[in-house]
């Protein structure tokens, strides 16, 4: 029995689909109690109600579970030890979605996102749970946040971040499904990337090509972006996390073969992801 935590997110929903397609496991999707009745999952997958905010209430969802897929949705590790303790009381192993920036360049280790995942990996190790860690590069679905700008103005405005090997969430899910159903991956840490590095302006161009419109990226200074985000009412910690990539991260040339090695199929390009999601941006 496998429990997918983060089952309705951009990666988790594909993990459900991949596991459902294999038909090799009894799969449960953890969703918030308030959303359980309305959540739709593939036929044969069970919905379990629970919240990482209330680990004392996870016992029922974890009953009988052997393996857990964990996406940590918070900006701090507060509450994580209690959640991991609850998982360890029931499950025999854990697959954790982490960041490729963990153990990266020394100058980037204070990046809030990288630091969060490094702290989570440390807590998982301390918990004693047998685990597999999936360290992923920038996820293509992050660009869904540009959809309104693209539809209304044709211009994506924001800080210019370093190019990375953006990865399709479906490829992350394919690797996750393999590691969730095969004990030979216990103890492994995998680095997952897309097939090539691609900058933000190039991503915008790829979306434009997919929808048949001329789009452009307009760089906004980080301080201007921070002031606007704070004025919009976003919490300072969230603003710092969102802008850290523009301030702290340098260009990456890292492209790994992990997706191909573990799934037998090459990772999808960002251009393919844009074509497959064109209706979202029209």
Short mmCIF file of C-alpha atoms in Angstrom, two decimals:
data_model
loop_
_atom_site.label_atom_id
_atom_site.label_comp_id
_atom_site.label_asym_id
_atom_site.label_seq_id
_atom_site.Cartn_x
_atom_site.Cartn_y
_atom_site.Cartn_z
CA UNK A 1 0.00 0.00 0.00
CA UNK A 2 1.31 3.43 -1.04
CA UNK A 3 0.21 6.80 0.30
CA UNK A 4 0.82 9.82 -1.93
CA UNK A 5 1.12 13.03 0.11
CA UNK A 6 0.67 16.06 -2.14
CA UNK A 7 -1.63 14.01 -4.34
CA UNK A 8 -3.47 16.95 -5.90
CA UNK A 9 -0.34 19.00 -6.70
CA UNK A 10 1.48 19.44 -9.99
CA UNK A 11 3.72 16.42 -9.34
CA UNK A 12 1.57 14.33 -7.00
CA UNK A 13 -1.37 14.01 -9.39
CA UNK A 14 0.98 12.57 -12.01
CA UNK A 15 2.41 10.17 -9.45
CA UNK A 16 -1.13 8.88 -8.89
CA UNK A 17 -1.63 8.46 -12.62
CA UNK A 18 1.69 6.67 -13.10
CA UNK A 19 1.02 4.27 -10.22
CA UNK A 20 -2.51 3.67 -11.47
CA UNK A 21 -1.17 2.86 -14.93
CA UNK A 22 1.19 0.20 -13.56
CA UNK A 23 -1.55 -1.46 -11.53
CA UNK A 24 1.08 -2.90 -9.21
CA UNK A 25 0.08 -1.30 -5.92
CA UNK A 26 -2.81 -0.36 -3.66
CA UNK A 27 -2.62 3.44 -3.87
CA UNK A 28 -4.10 6.04 -1.53
CA UNK A 29 -4.18 9.81 -2.07
CA UNK A 30 -3.91 12.07 0.99
CA UNK A 31 -6.07 15.21 0.69
CA UNK A 32 -7.28 17.81 3.16
CA UNK A 33 -10.40 16.75 5.07
CA UNK A 34 -12.30 19.72 3.62
CA UNK A 35 -11.48 18.57 0.08
CA UNK A 36 -11.88 14.81 0.44
CA UNK A 37 -15.48 14.61 -0.76
CA UNK A 38 -14.83 16.69 -3.88
CA UNK A 39 -11.47 15.18 -4.89
CA UNK A 40 -11.49 13.12 -8.07
CA UNK A 41 -8.77 10.51 -8.56
CA UNK A 42 -8.29 7.69 -11.08
CA UNK A 43 -10.60 4.71 -10.61
CA UNK A 44 -9.20 2.26 -8.09
CA UNK A 45 -7.29 4.83 -6.04
CA UNK A 46 -8.60 5.54 -2.55
CA UNK A 47 -8.88 9.01 -1.02
CA UNK A 48 -7.60 9.42 2.54
CA UNK A 49 -8.30 12.55 4.58
CA UNK A 50 -5.57 14.19 6.61
CA UNK A 51 -3.40 17.27 7.00
CA UNK A 52 0.33 17.71 7.57
CA UNK A 53 -0.67 20.58 9.86
CA UNK A 54 -2.23 18.03 12.20
CA UNK A 55 0.06 14.96 12.29
CA UNK A 56 -1.90 13.49 15.19
CA UNK A 57 -4.75 12.99 12.73
CA UNK A 58 -2.72 11.03 10.17
CA UNK A 59 -2.99 7.68 11.92
CA UNK A 60 -6.03 6.48 9.99
CA UNK A 61 -4.62 7.55 6.62
CA UNK A 62 -1.34 5.74 7.39
CA UNK A 63 -2.90 2.50 8.63
CA UNK A 64 -1.56 -0.40 6.57
CA UNK A 65 0.65 1.86 4.45
CA UNK A 66 4.02 0.43 3.46
CA UNK A 67 5.46 3.28 1.38
CA UNK A 68 4.93 7.06 1.40
CA UNK A 69 5.58 9.66 -1.28
CA UNK A 70 6.13 13.00 0.45
CA UNK A 71 5.97 16.52 -0.91
CA UNK A 72 6.59 19.05 1.88
CA UNK A 73 4.44 22.11 1.08
CA UNK A 74 5.67 24.53 3.76
CA UNK A 75 8.50 27.07 3.86
CA UNK A 76 9.91 25.79 7.17
CA UNK A 77 10.42 22.38 8.75
CA UNK A 78 8.20 23.28 11.70
CA UNK A 79 5.97 20.28 12.28
CA UNK A 80 8.05 17.98 10.10
CA UNK A 81 9.50 15.86 12.96
CA UNK A 82 6.00 14.99 14.16
CA UNK A 83 4.88 14.12 10.63
CA UNK A 84 7.92 11.94 10.05
CA UNK A 85 7.36 10.24 13.40
CA UNK A 86 3.78 9.44 12.38
CA UNK A 87 4.97 8.05 9.05
CA UNK A 88 7.72 5.99 10.71
CA UNK A 89 5.20 4.36 13.08
CA UNK A 90 3.45 2.84 10.08
CA UNK A 91 5.44 2.90 6.85
CA UNK A 92 8.55 0.94 5.96
CA UNK A 93 10.00 3.45 3.52
CA UNK A 94 9.72 6.98 2.19
CA UNK A 95 10.30 8.67 -1.17
CA UNK A 96 10.88 12.41 -0.69
CA UNK A 97 10.68 15.11 -3.38
CA UNK A 98 13.68 17.37 -2.75
CA UNK A 99 15.68 20.02 -4.62
CA UNK A 100 18.70 19.58 -6.83
CA UNK A 101 20.24 22.57 -5.01
CA UNK A 102 20.87 20.51 -1.87
CA UNK A 103 24.66 20.10 -1.53
CA UNK A 104 25.08 22.49 -4.44
CA UNK A 105 27.39 25.48 -4.70
CA UNK A 106 28.48 26.82 -1.27
CA UNK A 107 27.32 30.34 -2.14
CA UNK A 108 23.80 29.03 -2.80
CA UNK A 109 23.27 27.01 0.37
CA UNK A 110 21.54 29.87 2.16
CA UNK A 111 18.86 29.93 -0.53
CA UNK A 112 15.59 29.39 1.44
CA UNK A 113 14.32 26.61 -0.83
CA UNK A 114 17.62 24.74 -0.91
CA UNK A 115 18.03 25.12 2.85
CA UNK A 116 14.50 23.87 3.50
CA UNK A 117 15.10 20.69 1.53
CA UNK A 118 18.52 20.14 3.10
CA UNK A 119 16.92 20.40 6.53
CA UNK A 120 14.13 18.01 5.51
CA UNK A 121 16.65 15.47 4.21
CA UNK A 122 18.52 15.69 7.52
CA UNK A 123 15.31 15.13 9.50
CA UNK A 124 14.40 12.17 7.32
CA UNK A 125 17.81 10.63 7.92
CA UNK A 126 17.48 11.22 11.66
CA UNK A 127 14.04 9.58 11.66
CA UNK A 128 15.59 6.28 10.63
CA UNK A 129 13.09 5.78 7.82
CA UNK A 130 14.52 3.84 4.88
CA UNK A 131 14.29 6.41 2.10
CA UNK A 132 14.86 7.41 -1.49
CA UNK A 133 15.52 11.07 -2.25
CA UNK A 134 14.55 12.65 -5.57
CA UNK A 135 16.40 15.94 -6.03
CA UNK A 136 14.74 17.75 -8.92
CA UNK A 137 15.65 20.79 -10.96
CA UNK A 138 13.19 23.62 -11.77
CA UNK A 139 9.76 22.14 -12.52
CA UNK A 140 8.08 23.16 -15.78
CA UNK A 141 4.69 23.63 -14.15
CA UNK A 142 6.08 26.62 -12.22
CA UNK A 143 5.41 28.63 -15.38
CA UNK A 144 1.66 28.15 -14.97
CA UNK A 145 1.90 31.23 -12.75
CA UNK A 146 2.56 33.23 -15.93
CA UNK A 147 -0.72 32.24 -17.57
CA UNK A 148 -2.72 35.35 -16.71
CA UNK A 149 0.04 37.71 -17.86
CA UNK A 150 0.36 35.81 -21.12
CA UNK A 151 -3.36 35.75 -21.79
CA UNK A 152 -3.91 39.44 -21.01
CA UNK A 153 -0.71 41.22 -22.06
CA UNK A 154 1.57 38.83 -23.94
CA UNK A 155 4.39 39.94 -21.64
CA UNK A 156 5.86 38.01 -18.70
CA UNK A 157 7.37 40.43 -16.21
CA UNK A 158 9.67 39.26 -13.41
CA UNK A 159 13.25 38.92 -12.17
CA UNK A 160 15.67 37.18 -14.50
CA UNK A 161 16.81 33.91 -12.95
CA UNK A 162 19.66 31.70 -14.10
CA UNK A 163 18.97 29.09 -16.76
CA UNK A 164 18.40 25.54 -15.50
CA UNK A 165 17.51 22.15 -16.99
CA UNK A 166 13.76 22.50 -16.44
CA UNK A 167 12.02 19.16 -15.89
CA UNK A 168 8.51 18.04 -16.78
CA UNK A 169 6.50 16.94 -13.69
CA UNK A 170 5.42 13.84 -15.61
CA UNK A 171 9.05 12.72 -15.78
CA UNK A 172 9.48 13.28 -12.05
CA UNK A 173 6.36 11.19 -11.49
CA UNK A 174 7.64 8.39 -13.71
CA UNK A 175 10.81 8.14 -11.63
CA UNK A 176 8.80 8.40 -8.42
CA UNK A 177 6.56 5.52 -9.48
CA UNK A 178 9.62 3.34 -10.11
CA UNK A 179 11.20 4.13 -6.77
CA UNK A 180 7.92 3.68 -4.88
CA UNK A 181 7.41 0.16 -6.20
CA UNK A 182 10.97 -1.19 -6.29
CA UNK A 183 12.95 -1.78 -3.08
CA UNK A 184 16.26 -1.73 -4.96
CA UNK A 185 16.16 2.09 -4.84
CA UNK A 186 16.28 2.21 -1.04
CA UNK A 187 19.05 4.50 0.20
CA UNK A 188 19.55 6.14 -3.19
CA UNK A 189 19.61 9.87 -3.90
CA UNK A 190 18.81 10.75 -7.51
CA UNK A 191 19.27 14.05 -9.34
CA UNK A 192 16.60 14.67 -11.97
CA UNK A 193 16.76 17.26 -14.75
CA UNK A 194 15.22 17.97 -18.11
CA UNK A 195 17.18 17.37 -21.33
CA UNK A 196 18.66 20.87 -21.68
CA UNK A 197 19.13 24.14 -19.82
CA UNK A 198 16.66 26.85 -20.75
CA UNK A 199 16.36 30.47 -19.61
CA UNK A 200 13.18 32.30 -18.64
CA UNK A 201 13.07 34.31 -21.90
CA UNK A 202 13.50 31.05 -23.84
CA UNK A 203 10.67 29.46 -21.85
CA UNK A 204 8.41 32.39 -22.72
CA UNK A 205 9.36 32.02 -26.40
CA UNK A 206 8.56 28.30 -26.26
CA UNK A 207 5.12 29.02 -24.82
CA UNK A 208 4.57 31.62 -27.56
CA UNK A 209 5.48 29.08 -30.23
CA UNK A 210 3.08 26.58 -28.67
CA UNK A 211 0.11 28.99 -28.72
CA UNK A 212 1.00 30.77 -31.96
CA UNK A 213 1.56 34.20 -30.41
CA UNK A 214 4.57 36.45 -30.10
CA UNK A 215 5.39 36.74 -26.40
CA UNK A 216 8.26 38.43 -24.62
CA UNK A 217 9.93 38.42 -21.23
CA UNK A 218 10.50 41.76 -19.50
CA UNK A 219 13.02 41.77 -16.68
CA UNK A 220 12.00 43.48 -13.44
CA UNK A 221 14.69 44.37 -10.86
CA UNK A 222 14.52 42.15 -7.81
CA UNK A 223 13.92 45.03 -5.41
CA UNK A 224 11.01 46.31 -7.51
CA UNK A 225 9.53 42.82 -7.63
CA UNK A 226 9.93 42.45 -3.85
CA UNK A 227 8.20 45.78 -3.19
CA UNK A 228 5.28 44.84 -5.44
CA UNK A 229 4.87 41.37 -3.94
CA UNK A 230 4.89 42.75 -0.41
CA UNK A 231 2.37 45.43 -1.44
CA UNK A 232 0.17 42.64 -2.82
CA UNK A 233 0.09 41.16 0.69
CA UNK A 234 2.35 38.16 0.24
CA UNK A 235 4.14 37.02 3.40
CA UNK A 236 7.78 38.18 3.57
CA UNK A 237 9.07 34.61 3.94
CA UNK A 238 7.26 33.58 0.76
CA UNK A 239 8.58 36.62 -1.10
CA UNK A 240 12.15 35.82 -0.04
CA UNK A 241 11.74 32.22 -1.18
CA UNK A 242 10.29 33.20 -4.55
CA UNK A 243 12.97 35.77 -5.26
CA UNK A 244 15.95 33.82 -3.94
CA UNK A 245 16.58 32.21 -7.32
CA UNK A 246 17.14 35.60 -8.94
CA UNK A 247 19.38 36.81 -6.12
CA UNK A 248 21.44 33.75 -5.20
CA UNK A 249 21.50 31.15 -7.93
CA UNK A 250 24.00 31.05 -10.75
CA UNK A 251 23.57 29.49 -14.16
CA UNK A 252 23.59 25.69 -14.19
CA UNK A 253 24.97 23.43 -16.89
CA UNK A 254 23.90 20.26 -15.07
CA UNK A 255 21.97 17.79 -17.21
CA UNK A 256 21.61 14.26 -15.86
CA UNK A 257 20.60 10.98 -17.50
CA UNK A 258 18.61 9.82 -14.46
CA UNK A 259 15.17 9.94 -16.06
CA UNK A 260 16.35 7.84 -18.98
CA UNK A 261 18.33 5.48 -16.76
CA UNK A 262 15.38 4.73 -14.47
CA UNK A 263 12.43 4.84 -16.88
CA UNK A 264 13.96 3.84 -20.21
CA UNK A 265 12.55 7.00 -21.82
CA UNK A 266 14.26 10.37 -22.37
CA UNK A 267 12.90 13.34 -20.42
CA UNK A 268 10.46 15.62 -22.20
CA UNK A 269 11.67 19.00 -23.39
CA UNK A 270 10.17 22.25 -22.11
CA UNK A 271 8.91 22.85 -25.64
CA UNK A 272 6.93 19.60 -25.43
CA UNK A 273 5.51 20.60 -22.05
CA UNK A 274 4.45 23.97 -23.47
CA UNK A 275 2.69 22.32 -26.42
CA UNK A 276 0.89 19.89 -24.13
CA UNK A 277 -0.37 22.77 -21.94
CA UNK A 278 -1.06 25.35 -24.63
CA UNK A 279 -4.73 25.72 -23.73
CA UNK A 280 -3.80 27.01 -20.27
CA UNK A 281 -2.02 30.00 -21.82
CA UNK A 282 -4.55 30.89 -24.52
#
